[in-house]
PDB file of C-alpha atoms in Angstrom:
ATOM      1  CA  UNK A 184     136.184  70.178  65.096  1.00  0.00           C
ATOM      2  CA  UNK A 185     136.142  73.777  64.976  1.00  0.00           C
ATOM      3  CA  UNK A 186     133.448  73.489  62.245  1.00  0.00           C
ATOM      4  CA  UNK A 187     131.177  71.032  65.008  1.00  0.00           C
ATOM      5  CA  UNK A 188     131.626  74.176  67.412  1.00  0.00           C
ATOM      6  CA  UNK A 189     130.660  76.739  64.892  1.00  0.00           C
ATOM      7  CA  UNK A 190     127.188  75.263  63.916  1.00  0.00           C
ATOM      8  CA  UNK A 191     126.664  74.573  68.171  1.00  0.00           C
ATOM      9  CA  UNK A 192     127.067  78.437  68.383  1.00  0.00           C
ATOM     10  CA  UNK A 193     124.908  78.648  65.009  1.00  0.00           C
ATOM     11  CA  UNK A 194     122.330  76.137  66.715  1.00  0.00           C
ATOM     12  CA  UNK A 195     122.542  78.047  70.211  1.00  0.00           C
ATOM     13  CA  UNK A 196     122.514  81.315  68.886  1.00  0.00           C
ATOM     14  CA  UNK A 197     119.145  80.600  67.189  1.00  0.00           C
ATOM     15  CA  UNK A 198     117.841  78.940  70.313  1.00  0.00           C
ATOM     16  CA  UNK A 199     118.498  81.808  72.664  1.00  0.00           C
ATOM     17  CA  UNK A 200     115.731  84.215  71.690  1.00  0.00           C
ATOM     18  CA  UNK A 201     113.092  81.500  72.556  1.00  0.00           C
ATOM     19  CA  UNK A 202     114.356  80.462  75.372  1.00  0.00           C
ATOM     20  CA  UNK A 203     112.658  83.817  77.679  1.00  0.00           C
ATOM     21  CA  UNK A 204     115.800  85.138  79.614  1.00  0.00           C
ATOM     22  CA  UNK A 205     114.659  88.776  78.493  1.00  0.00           C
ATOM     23  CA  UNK A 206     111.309  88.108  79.185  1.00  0.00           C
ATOM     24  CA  UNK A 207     111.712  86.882  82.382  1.00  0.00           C
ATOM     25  CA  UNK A 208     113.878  89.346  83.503  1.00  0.00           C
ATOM     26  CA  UNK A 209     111.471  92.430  81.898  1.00  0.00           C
ATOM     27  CA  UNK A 210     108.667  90.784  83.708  1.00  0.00           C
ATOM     28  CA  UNK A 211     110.767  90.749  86.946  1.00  0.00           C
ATOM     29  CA  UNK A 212     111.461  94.447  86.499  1.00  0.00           C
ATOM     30  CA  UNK A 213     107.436  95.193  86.132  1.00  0.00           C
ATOM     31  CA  UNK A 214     107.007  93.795  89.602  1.00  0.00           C
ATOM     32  CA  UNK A 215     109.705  95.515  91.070  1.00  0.00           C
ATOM     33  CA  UNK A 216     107.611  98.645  89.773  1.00  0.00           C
ATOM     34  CA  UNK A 217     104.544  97.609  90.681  1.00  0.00           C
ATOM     35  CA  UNK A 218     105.593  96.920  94.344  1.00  0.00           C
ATOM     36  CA  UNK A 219     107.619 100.695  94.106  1.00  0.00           C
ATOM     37  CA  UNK A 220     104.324 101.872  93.128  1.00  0.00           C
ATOM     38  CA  UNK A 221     102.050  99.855  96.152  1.00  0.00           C
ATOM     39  CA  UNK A 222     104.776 101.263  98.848  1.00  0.00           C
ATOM     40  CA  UNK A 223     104.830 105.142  96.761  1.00  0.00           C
ATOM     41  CA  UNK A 224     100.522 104.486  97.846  1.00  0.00           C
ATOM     42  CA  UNK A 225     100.565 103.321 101.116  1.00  0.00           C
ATOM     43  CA  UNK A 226     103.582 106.151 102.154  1.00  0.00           C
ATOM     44  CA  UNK A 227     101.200 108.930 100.918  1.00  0.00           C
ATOM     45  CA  UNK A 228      98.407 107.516 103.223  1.00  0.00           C
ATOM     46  CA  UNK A 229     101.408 107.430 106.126  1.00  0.00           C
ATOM     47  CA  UNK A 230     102.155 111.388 105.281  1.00  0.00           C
ATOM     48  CA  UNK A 231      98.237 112.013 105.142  1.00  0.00           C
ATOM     49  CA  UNK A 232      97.897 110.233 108.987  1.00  0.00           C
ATOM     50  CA  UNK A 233      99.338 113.089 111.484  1.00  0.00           C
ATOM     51  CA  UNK A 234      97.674 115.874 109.707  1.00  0.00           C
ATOM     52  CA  UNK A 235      94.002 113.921 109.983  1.00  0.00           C
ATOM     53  CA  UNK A 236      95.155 113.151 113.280  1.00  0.00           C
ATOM     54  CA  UNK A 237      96.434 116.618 114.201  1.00  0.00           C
ATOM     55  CA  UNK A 238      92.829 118.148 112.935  1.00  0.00           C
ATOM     56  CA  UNK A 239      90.696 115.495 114.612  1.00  0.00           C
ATOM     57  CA  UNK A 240      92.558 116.162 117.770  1.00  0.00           C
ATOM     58  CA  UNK A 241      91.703 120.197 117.895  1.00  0.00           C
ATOM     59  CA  UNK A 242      87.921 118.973 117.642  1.00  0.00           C
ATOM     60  CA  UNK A 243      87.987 115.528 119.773  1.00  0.00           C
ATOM     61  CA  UNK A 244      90.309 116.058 122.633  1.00  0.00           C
ATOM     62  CA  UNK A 245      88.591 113.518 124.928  1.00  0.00           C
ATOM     63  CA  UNK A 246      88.900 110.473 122.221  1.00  0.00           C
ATOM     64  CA  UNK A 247      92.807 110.084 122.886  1.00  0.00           C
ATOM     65  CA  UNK A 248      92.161 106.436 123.004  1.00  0.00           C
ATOM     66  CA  UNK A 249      91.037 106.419 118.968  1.00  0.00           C
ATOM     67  CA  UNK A 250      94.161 109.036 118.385  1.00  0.00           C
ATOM     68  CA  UNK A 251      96.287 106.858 120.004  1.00  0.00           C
ATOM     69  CA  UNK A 252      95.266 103.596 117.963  1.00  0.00           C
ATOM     70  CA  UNK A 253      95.770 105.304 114.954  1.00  0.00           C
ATOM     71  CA  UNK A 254      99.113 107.122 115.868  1.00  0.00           C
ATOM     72  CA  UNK A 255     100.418 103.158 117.114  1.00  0.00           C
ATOM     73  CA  UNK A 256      98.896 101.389 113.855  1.00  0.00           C
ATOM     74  CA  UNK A 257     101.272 104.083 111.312  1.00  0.00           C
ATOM     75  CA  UNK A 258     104.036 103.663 113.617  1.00  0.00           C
ATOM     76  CA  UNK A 259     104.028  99.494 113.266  1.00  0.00           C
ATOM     77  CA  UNK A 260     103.559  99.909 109.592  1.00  0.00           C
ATOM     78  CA  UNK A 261     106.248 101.955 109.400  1.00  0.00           C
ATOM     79  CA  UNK A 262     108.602  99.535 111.253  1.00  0.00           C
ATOM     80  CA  UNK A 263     106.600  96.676 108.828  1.00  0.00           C
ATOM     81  CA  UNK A 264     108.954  96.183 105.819  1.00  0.00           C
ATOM     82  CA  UNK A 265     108.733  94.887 102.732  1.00  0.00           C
ATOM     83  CA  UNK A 266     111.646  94.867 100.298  1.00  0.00           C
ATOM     84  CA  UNK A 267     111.377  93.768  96.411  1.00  0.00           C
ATOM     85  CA  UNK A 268     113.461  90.683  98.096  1.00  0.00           C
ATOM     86  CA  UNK A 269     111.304  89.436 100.043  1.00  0.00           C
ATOM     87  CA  UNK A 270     107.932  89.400  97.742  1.00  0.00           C
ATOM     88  CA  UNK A 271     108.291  85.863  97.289  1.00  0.00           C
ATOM     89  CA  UNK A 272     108.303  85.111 101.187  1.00  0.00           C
ATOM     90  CA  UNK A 273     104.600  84.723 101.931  1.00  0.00           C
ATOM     91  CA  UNK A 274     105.232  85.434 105.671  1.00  0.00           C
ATOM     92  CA  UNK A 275     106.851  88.713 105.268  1.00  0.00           C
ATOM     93  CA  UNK A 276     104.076  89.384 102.727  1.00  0.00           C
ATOM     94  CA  UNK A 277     101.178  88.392 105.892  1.00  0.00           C
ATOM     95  CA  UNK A 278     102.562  90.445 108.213  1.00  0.00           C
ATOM     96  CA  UNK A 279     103.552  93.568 106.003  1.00  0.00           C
ATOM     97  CA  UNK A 280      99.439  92.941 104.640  1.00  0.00           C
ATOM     98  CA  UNK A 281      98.483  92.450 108.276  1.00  0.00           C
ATOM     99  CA  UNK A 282     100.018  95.914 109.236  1.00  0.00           C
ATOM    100  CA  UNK A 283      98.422  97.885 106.621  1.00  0.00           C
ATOM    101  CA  UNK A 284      95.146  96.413 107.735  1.00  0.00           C
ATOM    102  CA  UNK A 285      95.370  97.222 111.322  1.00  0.00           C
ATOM    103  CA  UNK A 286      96.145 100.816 110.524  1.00  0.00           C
ATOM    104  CA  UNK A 287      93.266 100.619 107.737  1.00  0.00           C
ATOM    105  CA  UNK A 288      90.301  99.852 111.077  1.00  0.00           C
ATOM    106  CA  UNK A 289      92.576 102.680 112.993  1.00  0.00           C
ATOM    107  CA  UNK A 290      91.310 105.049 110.231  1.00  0.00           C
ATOM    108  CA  UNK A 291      88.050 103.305 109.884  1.00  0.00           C
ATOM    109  CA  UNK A 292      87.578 103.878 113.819  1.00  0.00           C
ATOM    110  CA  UNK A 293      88.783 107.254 113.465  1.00  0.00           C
ATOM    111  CA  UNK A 294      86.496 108.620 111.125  1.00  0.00           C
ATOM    112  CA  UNK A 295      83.524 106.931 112.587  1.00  0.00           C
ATOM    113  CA  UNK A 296      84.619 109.455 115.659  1.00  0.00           C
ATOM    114  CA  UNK A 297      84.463 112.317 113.329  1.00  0.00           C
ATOM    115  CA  UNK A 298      80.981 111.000 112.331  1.00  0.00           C
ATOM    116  CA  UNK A 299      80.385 112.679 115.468  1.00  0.00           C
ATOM    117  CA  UNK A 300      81.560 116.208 115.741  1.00  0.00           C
ATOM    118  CA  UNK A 301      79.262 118.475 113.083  1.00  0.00           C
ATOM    119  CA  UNK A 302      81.912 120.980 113.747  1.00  0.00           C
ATOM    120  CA  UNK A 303      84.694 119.038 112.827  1.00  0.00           C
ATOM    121  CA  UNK A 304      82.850 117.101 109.511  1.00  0.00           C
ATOM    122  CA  UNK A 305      82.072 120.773 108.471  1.00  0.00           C
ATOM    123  CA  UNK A 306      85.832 121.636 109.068  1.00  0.00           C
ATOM    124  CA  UNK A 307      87.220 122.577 105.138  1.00  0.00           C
ATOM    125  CA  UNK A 308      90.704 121.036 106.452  1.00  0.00           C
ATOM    126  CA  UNK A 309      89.245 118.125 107.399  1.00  0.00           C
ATOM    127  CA  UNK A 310      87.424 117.659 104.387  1.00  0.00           C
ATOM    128  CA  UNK A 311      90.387 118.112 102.148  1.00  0.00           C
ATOM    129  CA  UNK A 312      92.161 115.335 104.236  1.00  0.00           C
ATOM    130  CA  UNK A 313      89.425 113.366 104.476  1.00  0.00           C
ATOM    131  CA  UNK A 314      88.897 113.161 100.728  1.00  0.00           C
ATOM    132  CA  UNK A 315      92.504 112.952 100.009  1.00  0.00           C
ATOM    133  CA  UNK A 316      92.631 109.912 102.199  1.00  0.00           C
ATOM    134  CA  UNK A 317      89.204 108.595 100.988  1.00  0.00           C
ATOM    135  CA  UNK A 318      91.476 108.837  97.269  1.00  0.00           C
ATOM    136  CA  UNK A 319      94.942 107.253  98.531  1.00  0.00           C
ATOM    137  CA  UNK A 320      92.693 104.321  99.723  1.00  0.00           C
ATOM    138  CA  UNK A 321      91.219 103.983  96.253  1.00  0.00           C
ATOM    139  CA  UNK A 322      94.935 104.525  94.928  1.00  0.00           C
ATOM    140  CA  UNK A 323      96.099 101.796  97.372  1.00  0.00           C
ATOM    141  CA  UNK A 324      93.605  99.189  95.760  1.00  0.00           C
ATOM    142  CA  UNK A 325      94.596  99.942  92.162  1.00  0.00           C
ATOM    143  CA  UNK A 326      98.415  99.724  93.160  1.00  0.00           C
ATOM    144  CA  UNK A 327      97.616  96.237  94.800  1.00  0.00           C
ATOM    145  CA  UNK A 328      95.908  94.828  91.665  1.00  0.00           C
ATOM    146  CA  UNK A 329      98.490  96.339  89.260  1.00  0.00           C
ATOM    147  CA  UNK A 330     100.953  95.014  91.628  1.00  0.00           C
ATOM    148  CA  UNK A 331      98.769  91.504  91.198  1.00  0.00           C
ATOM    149  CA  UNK A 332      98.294  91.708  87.761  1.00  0.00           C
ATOM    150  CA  UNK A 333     102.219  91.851  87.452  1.00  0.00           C
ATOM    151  CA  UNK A 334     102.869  88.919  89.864  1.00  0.00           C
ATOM    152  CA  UNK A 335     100.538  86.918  87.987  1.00  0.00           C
ATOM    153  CA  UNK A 336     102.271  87.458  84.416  1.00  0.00           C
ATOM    154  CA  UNK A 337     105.659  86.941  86.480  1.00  0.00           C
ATOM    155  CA  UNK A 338     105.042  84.068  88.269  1.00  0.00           C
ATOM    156  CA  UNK A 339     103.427  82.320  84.790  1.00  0.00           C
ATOM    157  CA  UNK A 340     106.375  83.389  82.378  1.00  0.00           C
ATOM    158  CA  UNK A 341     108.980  81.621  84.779  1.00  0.00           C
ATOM    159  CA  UNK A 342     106.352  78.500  84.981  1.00  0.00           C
ATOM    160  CA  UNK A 343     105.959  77.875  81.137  1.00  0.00           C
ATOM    161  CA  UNK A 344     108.036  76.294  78.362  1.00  0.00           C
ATOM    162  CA  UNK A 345     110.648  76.668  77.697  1.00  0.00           C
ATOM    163  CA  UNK A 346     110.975  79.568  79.957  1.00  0.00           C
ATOM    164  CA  UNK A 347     110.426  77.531  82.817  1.00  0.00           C
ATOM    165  CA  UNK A 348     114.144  75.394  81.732  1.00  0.00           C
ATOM    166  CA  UNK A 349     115.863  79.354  81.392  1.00  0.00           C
ATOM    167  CA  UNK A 350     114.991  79.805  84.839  1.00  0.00           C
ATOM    168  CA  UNK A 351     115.357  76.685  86.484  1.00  0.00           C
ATOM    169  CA  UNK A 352     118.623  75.974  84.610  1.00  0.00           C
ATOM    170  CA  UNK A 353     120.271  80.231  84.904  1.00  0.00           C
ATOM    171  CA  UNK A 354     117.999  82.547  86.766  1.00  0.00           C
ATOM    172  CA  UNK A 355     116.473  80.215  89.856  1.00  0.00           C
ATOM    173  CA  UNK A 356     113.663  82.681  90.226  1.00  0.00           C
ATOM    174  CA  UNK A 357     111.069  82.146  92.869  1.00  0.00           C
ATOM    175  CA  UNK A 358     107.614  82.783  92.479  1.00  0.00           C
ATOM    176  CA  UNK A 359     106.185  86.192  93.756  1.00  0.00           C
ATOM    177  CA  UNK A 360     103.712  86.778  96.251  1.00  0.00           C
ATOM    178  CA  UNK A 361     100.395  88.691  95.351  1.00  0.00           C
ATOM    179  CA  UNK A 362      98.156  90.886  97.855  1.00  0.00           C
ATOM    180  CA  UNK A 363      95.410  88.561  99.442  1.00  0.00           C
ATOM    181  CA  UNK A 364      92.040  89.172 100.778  1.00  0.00           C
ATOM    182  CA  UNK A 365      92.085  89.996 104.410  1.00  0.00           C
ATOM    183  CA  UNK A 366      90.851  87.180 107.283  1.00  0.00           C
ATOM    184  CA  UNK A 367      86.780  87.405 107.170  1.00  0.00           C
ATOM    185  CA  UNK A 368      86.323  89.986 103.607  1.00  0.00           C
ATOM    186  CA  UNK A 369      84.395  87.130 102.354  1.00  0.00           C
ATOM    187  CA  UNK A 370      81.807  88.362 105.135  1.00  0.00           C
ATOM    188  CA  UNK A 371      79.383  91.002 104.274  1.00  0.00           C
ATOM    189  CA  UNK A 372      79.922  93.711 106.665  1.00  0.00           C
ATOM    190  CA  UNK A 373      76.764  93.998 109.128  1.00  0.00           C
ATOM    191  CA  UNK A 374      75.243  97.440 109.220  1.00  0.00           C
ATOM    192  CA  UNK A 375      73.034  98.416 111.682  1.00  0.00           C
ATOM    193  CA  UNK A 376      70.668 101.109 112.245  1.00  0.00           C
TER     194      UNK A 376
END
């Protein structure tokens, strides 16, 4: 008998390495990054917002209404969370995606205002945040397809063989969500002139 229970621990023991505990778990870890890294983005934009808003304001007293959008649209993101729990719960994912993108046409609307104050687009503070914004945006998108990219090797390592027995068997790992298009970006935006 104790021989029979030595060459099972043999037989195991060689088994384990392929069976993708480590891997799933490393890959696991990458999303929890990549997610750190998508919320590190979208707080710098939140820290950029009163300061554009602040400097827009001295210019623009009279468009309160377009201050005021903006000032709401960071203040529901901000009560919008998304913990590294709850990136497998596509509903949580929609509204915490749904959030951002309100407060991205807040800042859309906002600069379009600006569009219209020579004084202010010639303003060197304004320029800086403008620019640094215009940059966190394009930071933003890179975090959300690293963040993707991450998902997507997650959510196929815990699908595969024989990985997918490791997890449904000792981990019980859900699938991750990934960032998705918003409603109508299929449409080409209509410019007029």
């Amino acid at each position: 008998m104790p021989r029979l229970a030595l060459l099972m621990l043999l037989a195991l023991a060689l088994l384990l390495p392929g069976c993708g505990y480590n891997d799933i778990q490393k890959n696991e870890e990458i999303v929890t990054r990549a997610w750190a890294d998508v919320e590190a983005t979208y707080q710098r934009r939140a820290d950029l917002i009163p300061n554009l808003v602040e400097t827009v304001k001295a210019y623009a007293a009279h468009e309160k209404e377009t201050l005021q959008a903006v000032t709401d649209a960071r203040s529901r993101v901000g009560q919008t969370t998304l913990t590294a729990a709850d990136l497998g719960n596509p509903a949580k994912m929609q509204q915490f995606q749904a959030a951002q993108g309100n407060l991205s046409g807040a800042l859309s609307r906002l600069l379009v205002v600006a569009e219209n104050y020579p004084d202010l687009k010639a303003n060197e503070n304004f320029r800086d945040l403008q620019h640094q914004l215009e940059g966190t945006e394009n930071r933003i998108n890179v975090a959300r397809q690293r963040y993707n990219e991450a998902v997507q090797v997650f959510n196929t390592s815990i699908r595969v063989f024989p990985n997918n027995l490791t997890n449904n068997f000792l981990l019980h790992l859900a699938r991750k969500e990934p960032f998705k298009a918003d409603a109508g970006a299929a449409e080409a935006p209509k410019v007029k002139f």
